[in-house]
mmCIF file of C-alpha atoms and ligand atoms in Angstrom:
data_model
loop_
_atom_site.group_PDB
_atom_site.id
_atom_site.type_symbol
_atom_site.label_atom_id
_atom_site.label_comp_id
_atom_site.label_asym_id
_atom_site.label_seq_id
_atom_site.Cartn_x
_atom_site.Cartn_y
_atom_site.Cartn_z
ATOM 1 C CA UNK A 246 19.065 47.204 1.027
ATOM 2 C CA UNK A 247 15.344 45.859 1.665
ATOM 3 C CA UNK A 248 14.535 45.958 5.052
ATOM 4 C CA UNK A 249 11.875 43.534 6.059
ATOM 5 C CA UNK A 250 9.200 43.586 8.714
ATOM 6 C CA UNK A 251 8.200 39.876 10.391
ATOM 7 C CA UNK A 252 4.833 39.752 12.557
ATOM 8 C CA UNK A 253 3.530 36.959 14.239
ATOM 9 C CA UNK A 254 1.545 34.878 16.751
ATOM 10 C CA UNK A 255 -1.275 37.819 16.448
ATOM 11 C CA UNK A 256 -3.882 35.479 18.448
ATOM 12 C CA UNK A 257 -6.976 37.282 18.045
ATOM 13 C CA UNK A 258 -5.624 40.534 19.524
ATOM 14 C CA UNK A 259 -6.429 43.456 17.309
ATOM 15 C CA UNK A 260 -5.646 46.509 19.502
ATOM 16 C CA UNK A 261 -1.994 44.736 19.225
ATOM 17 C CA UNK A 262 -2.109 43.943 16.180
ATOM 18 C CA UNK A 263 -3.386 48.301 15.408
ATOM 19 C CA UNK A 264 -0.268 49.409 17.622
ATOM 20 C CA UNK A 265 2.254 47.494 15.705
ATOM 21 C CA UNK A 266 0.539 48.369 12.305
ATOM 22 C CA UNK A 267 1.321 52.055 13.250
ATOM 23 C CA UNK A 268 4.161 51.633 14.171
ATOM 24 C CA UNK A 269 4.999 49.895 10.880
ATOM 25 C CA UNK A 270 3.922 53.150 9.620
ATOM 26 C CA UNK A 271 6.697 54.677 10.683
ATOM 27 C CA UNK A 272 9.441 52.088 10.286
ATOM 28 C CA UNK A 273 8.236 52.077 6.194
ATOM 29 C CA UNK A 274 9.919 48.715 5.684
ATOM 30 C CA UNK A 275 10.160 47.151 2.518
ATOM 31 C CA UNK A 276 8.048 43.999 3.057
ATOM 32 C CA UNK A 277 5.860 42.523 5.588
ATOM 33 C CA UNK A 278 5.549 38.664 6.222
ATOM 34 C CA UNK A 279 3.438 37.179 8.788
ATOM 35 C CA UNK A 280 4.334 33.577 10.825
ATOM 36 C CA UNK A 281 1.389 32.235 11.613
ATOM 37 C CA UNK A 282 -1.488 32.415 14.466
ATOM 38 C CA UNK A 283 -3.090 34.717 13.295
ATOM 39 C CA UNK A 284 -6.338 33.015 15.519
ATOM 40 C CA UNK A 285 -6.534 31.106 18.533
ATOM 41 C CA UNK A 286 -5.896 31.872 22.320
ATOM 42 C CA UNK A 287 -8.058 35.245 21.928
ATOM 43 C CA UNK A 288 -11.829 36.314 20.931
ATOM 44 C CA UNK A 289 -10.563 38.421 17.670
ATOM 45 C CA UNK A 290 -9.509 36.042 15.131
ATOM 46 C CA UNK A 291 -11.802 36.899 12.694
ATOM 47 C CA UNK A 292 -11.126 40.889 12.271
ATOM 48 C CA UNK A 293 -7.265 40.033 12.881
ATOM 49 C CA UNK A 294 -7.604 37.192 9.490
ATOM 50 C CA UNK A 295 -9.563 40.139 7.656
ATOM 51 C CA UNK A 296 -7.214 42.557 8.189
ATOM 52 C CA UNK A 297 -4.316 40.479 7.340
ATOM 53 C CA UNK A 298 -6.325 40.056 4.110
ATOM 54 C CA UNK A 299 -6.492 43.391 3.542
ATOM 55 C CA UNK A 300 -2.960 43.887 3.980
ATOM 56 C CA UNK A 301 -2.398 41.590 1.699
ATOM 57 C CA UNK A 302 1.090 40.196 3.514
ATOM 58 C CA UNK A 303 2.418 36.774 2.795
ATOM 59 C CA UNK A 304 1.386 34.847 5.776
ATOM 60 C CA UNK A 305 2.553 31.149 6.860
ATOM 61 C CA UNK A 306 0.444 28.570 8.466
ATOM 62 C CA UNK A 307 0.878 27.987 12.332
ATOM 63 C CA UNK A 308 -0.547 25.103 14.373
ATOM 64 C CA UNK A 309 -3.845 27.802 15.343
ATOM 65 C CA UNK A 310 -4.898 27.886 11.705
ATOM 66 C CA UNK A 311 -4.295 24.306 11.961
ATOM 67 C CA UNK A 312 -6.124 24.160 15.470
ATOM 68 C CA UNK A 313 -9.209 25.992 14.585
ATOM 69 C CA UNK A 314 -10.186 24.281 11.215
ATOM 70 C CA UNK A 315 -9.595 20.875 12.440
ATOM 71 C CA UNK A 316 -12.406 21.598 15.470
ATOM 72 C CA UNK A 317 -14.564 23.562 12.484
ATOM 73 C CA UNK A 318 -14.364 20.477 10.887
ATOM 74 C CA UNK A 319 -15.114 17.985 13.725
ATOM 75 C CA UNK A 320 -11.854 16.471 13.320
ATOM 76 C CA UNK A 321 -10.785 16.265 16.609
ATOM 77 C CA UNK A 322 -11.580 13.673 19.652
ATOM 78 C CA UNK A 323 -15.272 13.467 20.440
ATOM 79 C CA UNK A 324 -14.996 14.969 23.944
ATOM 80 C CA UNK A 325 -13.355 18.169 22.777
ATOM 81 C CA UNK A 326 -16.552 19.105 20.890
ATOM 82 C CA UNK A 327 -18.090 18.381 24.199
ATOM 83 C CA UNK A 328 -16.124 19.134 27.116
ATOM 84 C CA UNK A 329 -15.824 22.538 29.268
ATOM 85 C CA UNK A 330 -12.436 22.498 29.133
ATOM 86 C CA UNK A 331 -12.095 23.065 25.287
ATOM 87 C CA UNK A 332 -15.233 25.667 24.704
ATOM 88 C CA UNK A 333 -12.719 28.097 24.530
ATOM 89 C CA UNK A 334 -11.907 26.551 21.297
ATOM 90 C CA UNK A 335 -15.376 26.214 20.098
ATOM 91 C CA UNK A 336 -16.143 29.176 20.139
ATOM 92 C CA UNK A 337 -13.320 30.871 18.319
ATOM 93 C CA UNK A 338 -13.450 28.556 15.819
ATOM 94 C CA UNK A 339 -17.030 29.504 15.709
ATOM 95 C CA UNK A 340 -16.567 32.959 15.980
ATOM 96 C CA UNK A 341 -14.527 32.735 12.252
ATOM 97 C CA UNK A 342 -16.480 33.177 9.012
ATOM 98 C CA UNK A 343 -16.617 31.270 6.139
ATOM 99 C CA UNK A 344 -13.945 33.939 4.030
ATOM 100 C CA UNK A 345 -11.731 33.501 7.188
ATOM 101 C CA UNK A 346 -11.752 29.881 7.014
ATOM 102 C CA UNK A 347 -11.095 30.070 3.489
ATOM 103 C CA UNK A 348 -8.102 32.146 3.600
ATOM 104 C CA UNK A 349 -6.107 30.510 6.767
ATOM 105 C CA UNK A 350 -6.787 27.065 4.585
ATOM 106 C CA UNK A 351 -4.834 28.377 2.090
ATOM 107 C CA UNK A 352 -1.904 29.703 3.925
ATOM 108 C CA UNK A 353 1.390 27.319 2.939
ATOM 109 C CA UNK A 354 3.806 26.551 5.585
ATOM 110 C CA UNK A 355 6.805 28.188 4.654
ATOM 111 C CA UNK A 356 8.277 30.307 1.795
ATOM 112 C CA UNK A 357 11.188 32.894 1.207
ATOM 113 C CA UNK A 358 11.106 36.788 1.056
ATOM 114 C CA UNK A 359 10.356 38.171 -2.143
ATOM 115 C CA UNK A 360 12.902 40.861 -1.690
ATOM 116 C CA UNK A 361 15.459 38.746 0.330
ATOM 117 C CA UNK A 362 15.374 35.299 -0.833
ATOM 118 C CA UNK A 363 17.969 34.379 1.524
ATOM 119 C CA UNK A 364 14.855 34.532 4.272
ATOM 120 C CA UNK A 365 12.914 31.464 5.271
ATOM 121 C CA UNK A 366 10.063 32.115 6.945
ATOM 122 C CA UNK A 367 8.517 29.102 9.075
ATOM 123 C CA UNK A 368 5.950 29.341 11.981
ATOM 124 C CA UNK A 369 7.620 26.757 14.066
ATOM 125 C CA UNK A 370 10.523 25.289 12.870
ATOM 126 C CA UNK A 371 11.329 23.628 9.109
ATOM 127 C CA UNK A 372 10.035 20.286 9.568
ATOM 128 C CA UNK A 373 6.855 21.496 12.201
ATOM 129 C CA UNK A 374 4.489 24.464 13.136
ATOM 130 C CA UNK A 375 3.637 22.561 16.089
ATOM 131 C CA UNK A 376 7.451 22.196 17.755
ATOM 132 C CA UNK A 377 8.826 25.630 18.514
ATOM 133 C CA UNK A 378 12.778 26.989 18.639
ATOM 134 C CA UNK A 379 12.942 29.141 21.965
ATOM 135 C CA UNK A 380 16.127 29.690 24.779
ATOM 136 C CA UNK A 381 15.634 26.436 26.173
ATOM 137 C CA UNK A 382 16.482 25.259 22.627
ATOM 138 C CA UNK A 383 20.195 23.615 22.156
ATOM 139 C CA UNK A 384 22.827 25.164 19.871
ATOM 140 C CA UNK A 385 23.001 21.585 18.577
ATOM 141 C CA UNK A 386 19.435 21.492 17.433
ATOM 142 C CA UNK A 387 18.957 25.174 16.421
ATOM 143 C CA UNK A 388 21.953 24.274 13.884
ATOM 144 C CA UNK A 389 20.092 21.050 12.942
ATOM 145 C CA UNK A 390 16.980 23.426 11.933
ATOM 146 C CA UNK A 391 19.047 25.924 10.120
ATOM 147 C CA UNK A 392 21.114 22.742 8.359
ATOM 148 C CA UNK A 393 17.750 21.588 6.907
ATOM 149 C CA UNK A 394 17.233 24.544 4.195
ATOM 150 C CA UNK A 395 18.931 26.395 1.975
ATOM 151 C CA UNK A 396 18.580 29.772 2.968
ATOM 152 C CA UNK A 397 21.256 31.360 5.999
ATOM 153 C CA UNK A 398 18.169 33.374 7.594
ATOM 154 C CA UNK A 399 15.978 30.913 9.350
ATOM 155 C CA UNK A 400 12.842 33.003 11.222
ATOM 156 C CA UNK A 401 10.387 31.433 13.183
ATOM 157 C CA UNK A 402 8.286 32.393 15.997
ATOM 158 C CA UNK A 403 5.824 29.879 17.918
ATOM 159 C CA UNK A 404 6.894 30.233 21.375
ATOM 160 C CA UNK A 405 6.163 34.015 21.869
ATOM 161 C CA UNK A 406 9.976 34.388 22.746
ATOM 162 C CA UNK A 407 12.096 36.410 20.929
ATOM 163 C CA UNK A 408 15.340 34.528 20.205
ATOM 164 C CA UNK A 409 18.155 35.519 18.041
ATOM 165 C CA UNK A 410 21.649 32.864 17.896
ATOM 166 C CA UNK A 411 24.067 33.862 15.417
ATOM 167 C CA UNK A 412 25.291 30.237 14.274
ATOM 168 C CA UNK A 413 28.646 29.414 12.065
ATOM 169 C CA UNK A 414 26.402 28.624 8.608
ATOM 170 C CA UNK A 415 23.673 31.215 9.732
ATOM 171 C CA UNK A 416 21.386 33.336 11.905
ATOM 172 C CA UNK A 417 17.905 31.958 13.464
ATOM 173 C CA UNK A 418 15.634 34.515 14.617
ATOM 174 C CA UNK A 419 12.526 33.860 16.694
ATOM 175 C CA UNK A 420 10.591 37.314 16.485
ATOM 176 C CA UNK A 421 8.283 36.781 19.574
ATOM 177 C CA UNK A 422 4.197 37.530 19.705
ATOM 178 C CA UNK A 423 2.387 40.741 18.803
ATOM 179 C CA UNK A 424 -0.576 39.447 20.667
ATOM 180 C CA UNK A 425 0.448 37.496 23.373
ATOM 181 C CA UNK A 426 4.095 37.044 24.367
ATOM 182 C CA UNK A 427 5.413 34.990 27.143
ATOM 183 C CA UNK A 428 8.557 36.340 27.954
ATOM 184 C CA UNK A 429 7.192 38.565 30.560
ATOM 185 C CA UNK A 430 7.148 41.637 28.598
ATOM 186 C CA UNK A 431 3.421 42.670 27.815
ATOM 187 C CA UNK A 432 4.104 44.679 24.609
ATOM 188 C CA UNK A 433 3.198 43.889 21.215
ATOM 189 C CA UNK A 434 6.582 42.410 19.831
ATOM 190 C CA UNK A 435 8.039 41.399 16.199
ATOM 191 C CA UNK A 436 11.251 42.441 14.233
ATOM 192 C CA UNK A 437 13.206 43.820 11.302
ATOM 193 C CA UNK A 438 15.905 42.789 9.032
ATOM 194 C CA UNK A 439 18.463 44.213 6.643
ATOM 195 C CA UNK A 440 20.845 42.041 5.078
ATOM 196 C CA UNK A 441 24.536 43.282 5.114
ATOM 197 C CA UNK A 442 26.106 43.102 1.497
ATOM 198 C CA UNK A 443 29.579 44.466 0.386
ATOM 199 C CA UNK A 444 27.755 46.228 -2.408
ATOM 200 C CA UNK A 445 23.826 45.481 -4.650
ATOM 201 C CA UNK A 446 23.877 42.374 -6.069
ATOM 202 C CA UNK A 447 26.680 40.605 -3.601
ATOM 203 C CA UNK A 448 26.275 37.694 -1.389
ATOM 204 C CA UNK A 449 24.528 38.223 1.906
ATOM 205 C CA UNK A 450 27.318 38.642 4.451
ATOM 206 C CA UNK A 451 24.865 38.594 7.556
ATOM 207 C CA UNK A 452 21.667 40.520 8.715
ATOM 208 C CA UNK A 453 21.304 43.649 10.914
ATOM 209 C CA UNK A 454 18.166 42.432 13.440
ATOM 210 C CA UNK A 455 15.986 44.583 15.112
ATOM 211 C CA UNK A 456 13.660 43.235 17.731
ATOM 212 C CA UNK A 457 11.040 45.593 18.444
ATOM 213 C CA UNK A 458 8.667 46.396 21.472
ATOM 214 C CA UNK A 459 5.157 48.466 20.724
ATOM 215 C CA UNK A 460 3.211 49.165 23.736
ATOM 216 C CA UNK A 461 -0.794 48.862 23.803
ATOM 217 C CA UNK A 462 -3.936 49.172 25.089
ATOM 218 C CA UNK A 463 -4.079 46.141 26.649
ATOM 219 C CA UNK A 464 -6.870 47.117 28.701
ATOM 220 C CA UNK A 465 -8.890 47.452 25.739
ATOM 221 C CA UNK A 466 -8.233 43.445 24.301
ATOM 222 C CA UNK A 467 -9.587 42.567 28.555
ATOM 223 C CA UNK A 468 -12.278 44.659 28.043
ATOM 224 C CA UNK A 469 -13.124 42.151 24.704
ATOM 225 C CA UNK A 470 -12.796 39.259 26.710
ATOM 226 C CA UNK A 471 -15.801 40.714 28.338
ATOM 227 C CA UNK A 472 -17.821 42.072 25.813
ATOM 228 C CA UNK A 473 -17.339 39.752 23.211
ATOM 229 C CA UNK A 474 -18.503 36.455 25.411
ATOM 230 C CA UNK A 475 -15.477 34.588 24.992
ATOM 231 C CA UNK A 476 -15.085 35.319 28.995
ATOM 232 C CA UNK A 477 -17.971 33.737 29.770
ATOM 233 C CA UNK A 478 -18.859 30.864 27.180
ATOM 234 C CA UNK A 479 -14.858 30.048 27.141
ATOM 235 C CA UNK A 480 -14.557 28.290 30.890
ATOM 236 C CA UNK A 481 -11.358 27.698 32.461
ATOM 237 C CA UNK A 482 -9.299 28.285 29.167
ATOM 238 C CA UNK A 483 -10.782 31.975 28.244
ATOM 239 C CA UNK A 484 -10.170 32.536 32.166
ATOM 240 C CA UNK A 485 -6.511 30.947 32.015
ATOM 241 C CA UNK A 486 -5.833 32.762 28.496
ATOM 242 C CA UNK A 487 -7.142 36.407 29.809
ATOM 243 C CA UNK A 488 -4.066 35.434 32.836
ATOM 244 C CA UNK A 489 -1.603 34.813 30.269
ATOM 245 C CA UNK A 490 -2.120 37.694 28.336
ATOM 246 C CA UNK A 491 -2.043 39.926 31.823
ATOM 247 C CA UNK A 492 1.357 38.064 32.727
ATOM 248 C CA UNK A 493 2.465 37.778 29.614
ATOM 249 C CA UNK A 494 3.383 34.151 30.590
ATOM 250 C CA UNK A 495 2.067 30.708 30.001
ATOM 251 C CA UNK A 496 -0.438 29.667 32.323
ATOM 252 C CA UNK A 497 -2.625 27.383 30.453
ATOM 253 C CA UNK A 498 0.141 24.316 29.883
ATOM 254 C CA UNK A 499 1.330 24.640 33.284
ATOM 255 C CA UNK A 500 -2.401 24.787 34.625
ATOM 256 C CA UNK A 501 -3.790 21.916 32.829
ATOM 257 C CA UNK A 502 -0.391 19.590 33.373
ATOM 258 C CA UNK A 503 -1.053 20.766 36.962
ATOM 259 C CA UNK A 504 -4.833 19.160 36.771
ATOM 260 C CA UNK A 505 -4.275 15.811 35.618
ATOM 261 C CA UNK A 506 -0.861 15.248 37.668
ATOM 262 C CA UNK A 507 -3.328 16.285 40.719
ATOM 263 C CA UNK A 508 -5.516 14.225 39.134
ATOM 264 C CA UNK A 509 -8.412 17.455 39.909
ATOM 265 C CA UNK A 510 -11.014 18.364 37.057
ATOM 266 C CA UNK A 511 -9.803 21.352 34.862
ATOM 267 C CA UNK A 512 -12.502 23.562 36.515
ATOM 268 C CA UNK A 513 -12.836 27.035 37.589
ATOM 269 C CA UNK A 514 -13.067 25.786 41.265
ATOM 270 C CA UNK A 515 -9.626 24.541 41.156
ATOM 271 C CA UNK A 516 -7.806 27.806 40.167
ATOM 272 C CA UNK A 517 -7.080 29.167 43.760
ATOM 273 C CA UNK A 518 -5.570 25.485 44.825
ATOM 274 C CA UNK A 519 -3.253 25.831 41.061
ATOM 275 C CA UNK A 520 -1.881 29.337 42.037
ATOM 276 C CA UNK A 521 -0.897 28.004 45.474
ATOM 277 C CA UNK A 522 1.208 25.802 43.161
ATOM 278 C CA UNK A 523 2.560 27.913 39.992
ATOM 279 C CA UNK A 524 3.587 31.464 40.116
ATOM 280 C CA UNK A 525 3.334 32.740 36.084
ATOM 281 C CA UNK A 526 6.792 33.375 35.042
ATOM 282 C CA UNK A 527 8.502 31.213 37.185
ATOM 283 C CA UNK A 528 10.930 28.835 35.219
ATOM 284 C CA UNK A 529 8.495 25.713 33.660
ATOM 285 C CA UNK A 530 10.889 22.792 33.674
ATOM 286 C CA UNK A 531 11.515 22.642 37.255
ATOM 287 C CA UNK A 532 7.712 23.206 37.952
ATOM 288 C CA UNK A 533 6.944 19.982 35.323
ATOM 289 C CA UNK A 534 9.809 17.771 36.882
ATOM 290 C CA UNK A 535 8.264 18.281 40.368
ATOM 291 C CA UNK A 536 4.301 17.358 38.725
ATOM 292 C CA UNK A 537 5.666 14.349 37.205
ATOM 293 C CA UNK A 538 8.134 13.353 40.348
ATOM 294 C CA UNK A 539 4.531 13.739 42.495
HETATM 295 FE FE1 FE2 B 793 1.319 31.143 18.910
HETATM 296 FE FE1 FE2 B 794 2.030 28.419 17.303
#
């Protein structure tokens, strides 16, 4: 039986991206596919696009390919090719070359496994690569998202959780971030999967999953924050991002919902007033119904 490797949500984080490529080496599987953000919300996204190019693994589209090429492109509101609060974004989509650009254009948005077509690889969900399945999800619309194709192996990623909800017509499997996951845990995560057949040739009868943990240097993608400039030319979102990646939580949402609920400039200066506020990790929904309830 093909077993099959899925990586995703890289996010400009190579010494990630290096610790799960060895320990690919070791697992041997079958086939690699990759699901999406390759770029975005770290200073790396060019050497992690070329060496997904070397590699040579099917890759899907997420919303950072999207992201980067729209600002690239100037396709995006006026003030974010002006404003501090989006030179974060700038520059990474600066800091890609023209062959990078080139290649994440021409990533589709979904296909199937070569070896397993019963796999459906999408970044966010079927219909989106912006809209993400993750625990807060409902069993009612996880079983929408698997109704909407044809395959009984729906794997996503998106949120940077790792999800897996066995369904009645299916599985869905989110497989979680190699480069910056926001379920607390800092390592480098992504999964396998073996379909379970009675014998070659028969009907899929369901899928052994493996979700896997690689620790990393993470000390070394900080460092990069430093060297490479992103630190300092990024503002408040390089700063916020560098937190994330150290809590392995989301930090930038909450921080920037925080700002304009507070109606307070999404500045630097602000930060020690927003963590008097917002603990990373602590639950988000609670935390957005008090913003919006003043
Ligand atoms: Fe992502
Ligand atoms: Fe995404």
């Amino acid at each position: 039986m093909p077993r099959i490797a899925v990586i995703s949500d890289i996010h400009g984080n190579m010494a990630a991206l290096d610790a799960v490529l060895e320990d690919l080496a070791d697992q041997r599987p079958d086939e690699v596919l990759v699901g999406g953000d390759l770029v975005g919300r770290g200073p790396e996204g060019s050497a992690v696009v070329r060496r997904i190019v070397e590699l040579g693994w099917p890759t899907v589209r997420g919303n950072h390919e999207d992201y980067l090429l729209a600002f690239r492109r100037h396709e995006v509101p006026a003030e974010w090719l002006r404003d501090p609060e989006w030179s974060a974004s700038r520059w990474m989509a600066a800091e890609l070359g023209a062959d990078d650009v080139g290649f994440i254009d021409s990533l589709p948005f979904t296909f199937t496994s070569r070896l397993a077509p019963e796999l459906r690889l999408v970044h966010g969900t079927p219909n989106s690569n912006r809209e993400g399945i993750g625990p807060w999800s409902s069993e009612r619309r996880v079983a929408e998202h698997l109704a909407s194709i044809a395959e009984p192996l729906l794997v996503c990623a998106h949120t940077h959780r790792p999800l897996h909800r066995e369904l009645p017509d299916g599985t869905v499997v989110n497989v979680g971030s190699v480069g910056l996951p926001f379920n607390g845990d800092r390592r480098a995560q992504y999964a396998i999967f073996e379909p379970r057949r009675a014998r070659e040739g028969a009907p899929v009868e369901g899928w052994s999953v493996e979700l896997r943990q690689v620790g990393y240097d993470l000390e070394a993608t900080l460092r990069i924050y430093e060297r490479s400039g992103f630190l300092e030319r990024g503002g408040i979102t390089a700063r916020l991002l560098r937190i994330e990646l150290e809590k392995a939580s989301p930090v930038l949402v909450p921080f920037m919902t925080w700002a304009e609920a507070r109606g307070v400039a999404p500045a630097p200066e602000a930060l020690d007033r927003f963590f008097e506020d917002f603990e990373p990790g602590q639950p988000l929904a609670p935390f957005f119904d008090r913003l919006r309830n003043g």
